[in-house]
Amino acid sequence: MGCSGEKKEEKTKVEPKKEVLKVGMELAYPPFEMSEKDGTPSGVSVDFAKALGKYLGKDVVIENIAWDGLIPSLKTGKIDLIISSMTITDERKKSIDFSIPYAQTSLAILTNKNSQVSSIEDLNVEGKKVAVKKGSTGHIYAKDNLPNAEILVFDKEAACVLEVVQGKADGFLYDQLTIYKNYAKNKDTTIALLKPFQKDFEYWGVALRQNDPLKQKVDEFIKKAKEDGTFDGFAKKYLTDAKKTFDELGIPFFF
């Protein structure tokens, strides 16, 4: 009896719930980070987080956090990592770490049809207004490279798009896919300038705390997912039309 009792005890020890991996993202950037009508998180980053959790043998909990709160939440340990279409930048690397890149992108321009803008140079003119999302790489680029334009800073991507749609701003700087997606919704009033105007690509990475040993495993997973078609599956599920357009324009795609 003692033996079977021990066995039972052992069984309960082995079966406990898995360790939890808390992943922070702002669910406001479809098709990467979004919510279903019932509030369930969905999108490329959610599928990516779940696949990573499976690889690590951990249960994934998605924490929906406003963009400005993501890095502070990571640093204070409220979340374990960030998967939120976050660009790897030198500035961010001063306080956090990143995985190897899992996607590449470049800034693009959403412009109003009446703004007569056909390049980034056309925005760097006195009287031109450029909408940017606070803290985004578009915001940083505009501050550093468009000294003659008036920079309008908003907390939400949707507000930036609305400014362009209504003709209150001449351009909105954001990544190519977002610009394409918002143009597709507003073809009557906007034009998408998708050709890259920066010298280098921007790269997205998983953000982690500095010196976190988890980085090695995350890097391993990204390499594997690129090789075994996991990322191709995400593109097929969420990004078919966009990939077709990028291919037609000869622009390198995300994954």
GROMACS .gro file of C-alpha atoms in nm:
model
  255
    1MET     CA    1   0.000   0.000   0.000
    2GLY     CA    2   0.283   0.231   0.088
    3CYS     CA    3   0.429   0.180  -0.260
    4SER     CA    4   0.109   0.249  -0.450
    5GLY     CA    5   0.056   0.556  -0.230
    6GLU     CA    6   0.399   0.679  -0.327
    7LYS     CA    7   0.327   0.616  -0.692
    8LYS     CA    8   0.007   0.814  -0.671
    9GLU     CA    9   0.191   1.098  -0.506
   10GLU     CA   10   0.457   1.087  -0.777
   11LYS     CA   11   0.189   1.103  -1.043
   12THR     CA   12   0.039   1.419  -0.895
   13LYS     CA   13   0.383   1.572  -0.884
   14VAL     CA   14   0.452   1.502  -1.251
   15GLU     CA   15   0.117   1.620  -1.381
   16PRO     CA   16   0.104   1.974  -1.243
   17LYS     CA   17   0.020   2.265  -1.468
   18LYS     CA   18   0.294   2.381  -1.699
   19GLU     CA   19   0.501   2.687  -1.633
   20VAL     CA   20   0.343   3.001  -1.777
   21LEU     CA   21   0.502   3.225  -2.039
   22LYS     CA   22   0.356   3.576  -2.018
   23VAL     CA   23   0.376   3.746  -2.357
   24GLY     CA   24   0.307   4.118  -2.386
   25MET     CA   25   0.160   4.273  -2.701
   26GLU     CA   26  -0.064   4.561  -2.793
   27LEU     CA   27  -0.370   4.404  -2.959
   28ALA     CA   28  -0.422   4.697  -3.192
   29TYR     CA   29  -0.221   4.608  -3.501
   30PRO     CA   30  -0.402   4.362  -3.728
   31PRO     CA   31  -0.320   4.118  -3.875
   32PHE     CA   32  -0.026   4.081  -3.636
   33GLU     CA   33  -0.180   4.167  -3.299
   34MET     CA   34  -0.559   4.190  -3.277
   35SER     CA   35  -0.870   4.065  -3.096
   36GLU     CA   36  -1.167   3.865  -3.218
   37LYS     CA   37  -1.514   4.008  -3.152
   38ASP     CA   38  -1.531   3.814  -2.825
   39GLY     CA   39  -1.198   3.963  -2.712
   40THR     CA   40  -0.987   3.653  -2.786
   41PRO     CA   41  -0.634   3.754  -2.894
   42SER     CA   42  -0.551   3.655  -3.252
   43GLY     CA   43  -0.312   3.730  -3.535
   44VAL     CA   44   0.038   3.642  -3.654
   45SER     CA   45   0.207   3.735  -3.324
   46VAL     CA   46  -0.047   3.536  -3.121
   47ASP     CA   47   0.010   3.225  -3.334
   48PHE     CA   48   0.385   3.288  -3.310
   49ALA     CA   49   0.366   3.318  -2.928
   50LYS     CA   50   0.164   2.995  -2.900
   51ALA     CA   51   0.407   2.805  -3.123
   52LEU     CA   52   0.699   2.938  -2.917
   53GLY     CA   53   0.522   2.834  -2.596
   54LYS     CA   54   0.473   2.484  -2.732
   55TYR     CA   55   0.843   2.465  -2.823
   56LEU     CA   56   0.938   2.577  -2.471
   57GLY     CA   57   0.681   2.348  -2.307
   58LYS     CA   58   0.502   2.642  -2.145
   59ASP     CA   59   0.142   2.764  -2.137
   60VAL     CA   60   0.114   3.105  -2.304
   61VAL     CA   61  -0.078   3.392  -2.150
   62ILE     CA   62  -0.121   3.697  -2.374
   63GLU     CA   63  -0.115   4.028  -2.185
   64ASN     CA   64  -0.273   4.313  -2.384
   65ILE     CA   65  -0.070   4.623  -2.291
   66ALA     CA   66  -0.066   4.974  -2.441
   67TRP     CA   67   0.243   5.026  -2.659
   68ASP     CA   68   0.413   5.270  -2.420
   69GLY     CA   69   0.370   5.024  -2.134
   70LEU     CA   70   0.526   4.720  -2.301
   71ILE     CA   71   0.894   4.783  -2.226
   72PRO     CA   72   0.830   4.901  -1.866
   73SER     CA   73   0.618   4.585  -1.809
   74LEU     CA   74   0.902   4.368  -1.939
   75LYS     CA   75   1.167   4.540  -1.728
   76THR     CA   76   0.960   4.511  -1.409
   77GLY     CA   77   0.884   4.141  -1.469
   78LYS     CA   78   0.510   4.173  -1.529
   79ILE     CA   79   0.568   3.991  -1.859
   80ASP     CA   80   0.842   3.752  -1.976
   81LEU     CA   81   0.881   3.882  -2.328
   82ILE     CA   82   0.728   4.107  -2.594
   83ILE     CA   83   0.607   3.986  -2.933
   84SER     CA   84   0.442   4.296  -3.077
   85SER     CA   85   0.596   4.381  -3.417
   86MET     CA   86   0.868   4.566  -3.227
   87THR     CA   87   1.161   4.702  -3.427
   88ILE     CA   88   1.509   4.627  -3.296
   89THR     CA   89   1.673   4.966  -3.234
   90ASP     CA   90   1.997   5.075  -3.065
   91GLU     CA   91   1.796   5.299  -2.833
   92ARG     CA   92   1.579   5.008  -2.712
   93LYS     CA   93   1.884   4.784  -2.679
   94LYS     CA   94   2.019   5.016  -2.411
   95SER     CA   95   1.762   4.883  -2.166
   96ILE     CA   96   1.634   4.550  -2.308
   97ASP     CA   97   1.756   4.266  -2.527
   98PHE     CA   98   1.621   4.120  -2.852
   99SER     CA   99   1.612   3.782  -3.020
  100ILE     CA  100   1.752   3.737  -3.367
  101PRO     CA  101   1.520   3.908  -3.620
  102TYR     CA  102   1.209   3.715  -3.726
  103ALA     CA  103   1.077   3.969  -3.980
  104GLN     CA  104   1.201   4.261  -4.185
  105THR     CA  105   1.018   4.571  -4.294
  106SER     CA  106   1.068   4.927  -4.403
  107LEU     CA  107   0.879   5.249  -4.348
  108ALA     CA  108   0.626   5.353  -4.611
  109ILE     CA  109   0.393   5.649  -4.661
  110LEU     CA  110   0.015   5.674  -4.664
  111THR     CA  111  -0.072   6.002  -4.832
  112ASN     CA  112  -0.391   6.183  -4.921
  113LYS     CA  113  -0.477   6.182  -5.293
  114ASN     CA  114  -0.486   6.564  -5.293
  115SER     CA  115  -0.155   6.614  -5.112
  116GLN     CA  116   0.061   6.576  -5.426
  117VAL     CA  117   0.316   6.368  -5.238
  118SER     CA  118   0.508   6.109  -5.435
  119SER     CA  119   0.822   6.070  -5.221
  120ILE     CA  120   0.955   6.129  -4.870
  121GLU     CA  121   1.122   6.449  -4.996
  122ASP     CA  122   0.778   6.593  -5.078
  123LEU     CA  123   0.688   6.571  -4.707
  124ASN     CA  124   0.999   6.759  -4.589
  125VAL     CA  125   0.851   7.091  -4.695
  126GLU     CA  126   0.720   7.381  -4.491
  127GLY     CA  127   0.341   7.359  -4.465
  128LYS     CA  128   0.331   6.980  -4.498
  129LYS     CA  129   0.188   6.788  -4.202
  130VAL     CA  130   0.305   6.439  -4.113
  131ALA     CA  131   0.108   6.212  -3.876
  132VAL     CA  132   0.307   5.965  -3.664
  133LYS     CA  133   0.227   5.717  -3.388
  134LYS     CA  134   0.399   5.814  -3.064
  135GLY     CA  135   0.719   5.617  -3.002
  136SER     CA  136   0.708   5.434  -3.337
  137THR     CA  137   1.004   5.421  -3.575
  138GLY     CA  138   0.800   5.649  -3.805
  139HIS     CA  139   0.794   5.905  -3.521
  140ILE     CA  140   1.172   5.875  -3.474
  141TYR     CA  141   1.236   5.900  -3.850
  142ALA     CA  142   1.017   6.210  -3.886
  143LYS     CA  143   1.187   6.385  -3.591
  144ASP     CA  144   1.534   6.313  -3.732
  145ASN     CA  145   1.474   6.360  -4.105
  146LEU     CA  146   1.177   6.592  -4.168
  147PRO     CA  147   1.279   6.920  -4.001
  148ASN     CA  148   1.066   7.134  -4.233
  149ALA     CA  149   0.738   6.946  -4.185
  150GLU     CA  150   0.492   6.984  -3.899
  151ILE     CA  151   0.488   6.656  -3.704
  152LEU     CA  152   0.150   6.554  -3.561
  153VAL     CA  153   0.192   6.292  -3.286
  154PHE     CA  154  -0.094   6.054  -3.197
  155ASP     CA  155  -0.128   5.761  -2.956
  156LYS     CA  156  -0.316   5.540  -3.201
  157GLU     CA  157  -0.249   5.426  -3.556
  158ALA     CA  158  -0.620   5.477  -3.641
  159ALA     CA  159  -0.596   5.847  -3.550
  160CYS     CA  160  -0.300   5.892  -3.787
  161VAL     CA  161  -0.490   5.724  -4.071
  162LEU     CA  162  -0.797   5.940  -4.008
  163GLU     CA  163  -0.588   6.258  -4.033
  164VAL     CA  164  -0.469   6.150  -4.379
  165VAL     CA  165  -0.814   6.030  -4.493
  166GLN     CA  166  -0.967   6.364  -4.392
  167GLY     CA  167  -0.687   6.563  -4.555
  168LYS     CA  168  -0.568   6.711  -4.226
  169ALA     CA  169  -0.227   6.543  -4.269
  170ASP     CA  170  -0.031   6.495  -4.590
  171GLY     CA  171   0.133   6.170  -4.486
  172PHE     CA  172   0.146   5.896  -4.225
  173LEU     CA  173   0.475   5.708  -4.176
  174TYR     CA  174   0.450   5.347  -4.063
  175ASP     CA  175   0.560   5.005  -4.176
  176GLN     CA  176   0.476   4.889  -4.529
  177LEU     CA  177   0.215   4.633  -4.435
  178THR     CA  178   0.014   4.874  -4.220
  179ILE     CA  179   0.027   5.137  -4.493
  180TYR     CA  180  -0.088   4.885  -4.754
  181LYS     CA  181  -0.371   4.764  -4.529
  182ASN     CA  182  -0.499   5.115  -4.456
  183TYR     CA  183  -0.477   5.212  -4.822
  184ALA     CA  184  -0.685   4.902  -4.911
  185LYS     CA  185  -0.956   5.029  -4.673
  186ASN     CA  186  -0.942   5.388  -4.802
  187LYS     CA  187  -0.872   5.364  -5.176
  188ASP     CA  188  -1.097   5.662  -5.257
  189THR     CA  189  -0.896   5.908  -5.051
  190THR     CA  190  -0.544   5.770  -5.011
  191ILE     CA  191  -0.236   5.652  -5.200
  192ALA     CA  192   0.020   5.403  -5.061
  193LEU     CA  193   0.386   5.473  -5.135
  194LEU     CA  194   0.530   5.134  -5.045
  195LYS     CA  195   0.879   5.154  -5.197
  196PRO     CA  196   1.135   5.177  -4.916
  197PHE     CA  197   1.296   5.520  -4.866
  198GLN     CA  198   1.539   5.423  -4.588
  199LYS     CA  199   1.885   5.286  -4.664
  200ASP     CA  200   1.837   4.983  -4.444
  201PHE     CA  201   1.555   4.750  -4.352
  202GLU     CA  202   1.405   4.755  -4.006
  203TYR     CA  203   1.402   4.421  -3.825
  204TRP     CA  204   1.149   4.293  -3.575
  205GLY     CA  205   1.258   4.086  -3.278
  206VAL     CA  206   1.120   3.928  -2.963
  207ALA     CA  207   1.208   4.161  -2.673
  208LEU     CA  208   1.351   4.010  -2.354
  209ARG     CA  209   1.512   4.134  -2.037
  210GLN     CA  210   1.888   4.182  -2.062
  211ASN     CA  211   2.094   3.866  -2.001
  212ASP     CA  212   1.783   3.648  -1.994
  213PRO     CA  213   1.892   3.286  -2.065
  214LEU     CA  214   1.556   3.241  -2.244
  215LYS     CA  215   1.705   3.430  -2.542
  216GLN     CA  216   1.900   3.123  -2.659
  217LYS     CA  217   1.584   2.910  -2.677
  218VAL     CA  218   1.385   3.187  -2.848
  219ASP     CA  219   1.660   3.225  -3.111
  220GLU     CA  220   1.661   2.847  -3.165
  221PHE     CA  221   1.285   2.849  -3.218
  222ILE     CA  222   1.297   3.139  -3.470
  223LYS     CA  223   1.566   2.961  -3.677
  224LYS     CA  224   1.360   2.640  -3.673
  225ALA     CA  225   1.033   2.821  -3.760
  226LYS     CA  226   1.197   2.991  -4.060
  227GLU     CA  227   1.331   2.660  -4.187
  228ASP     CA  228   1.027   2.436  -4.127
  229GLY     CA  229   0.766   2.662  -4.290
  230THR     CA  230   0.603   2.789  -3.968
  231PHE     CA  231   0.642   3.153  -4.074
  232ASP     CA  232   0.529   3.074  -4.429
  233GLY     CA  233   0.214   2.930  -4.270
  234PHE     CA  234   0.151   3.259  -4.085
  235ALA     CA  235   0.190   3.454  -4.411
  236LYS     CA  236  -0.049   3.221  -4.592
  237LYS     CA  237  -0.310   3.247  -4.315
  238TYR     CA  238  -0.304   3.623  -4.260
  239LEU     CA  239  -0.112   3.802  -4.537
  240THR     CA  240  -0.198   3.649  -4.874
  241ASP     CA  241  -0.315   3.967  -5.054
  242ALA     CA  242  -0.036   4.179  -4.914
  243LYS     CA  243   0.228   3.925  -5.020
  244LYS     CA  244   0.088   3.925  -5.372
  245THR     CA  245   0.110   4.307  -5.390
  246PHE     CA  246   0.465   4.311  -5.247
  247ASP     CA  247   0.571   4.047  -5.503
  248GLU     CA  248   0.418   4.250  -5.787
  249LEU     CA  249   0.607   4.562  -5.674
  250GLY     CA  250   0.929   4.366  -5.627
  251ILE     CA  251   0.944   4.454  -5.256
  252PRO     CA  252   1.096   4.194  -5.020
  253PHE     CA  253   0.829   4.040  -4.797
  254PHE     CA  254   0.828   4.023  -4.417
  255PHE     CA  255   0.942   3.665  -4.352
   0.00000   0.00000   0.00000
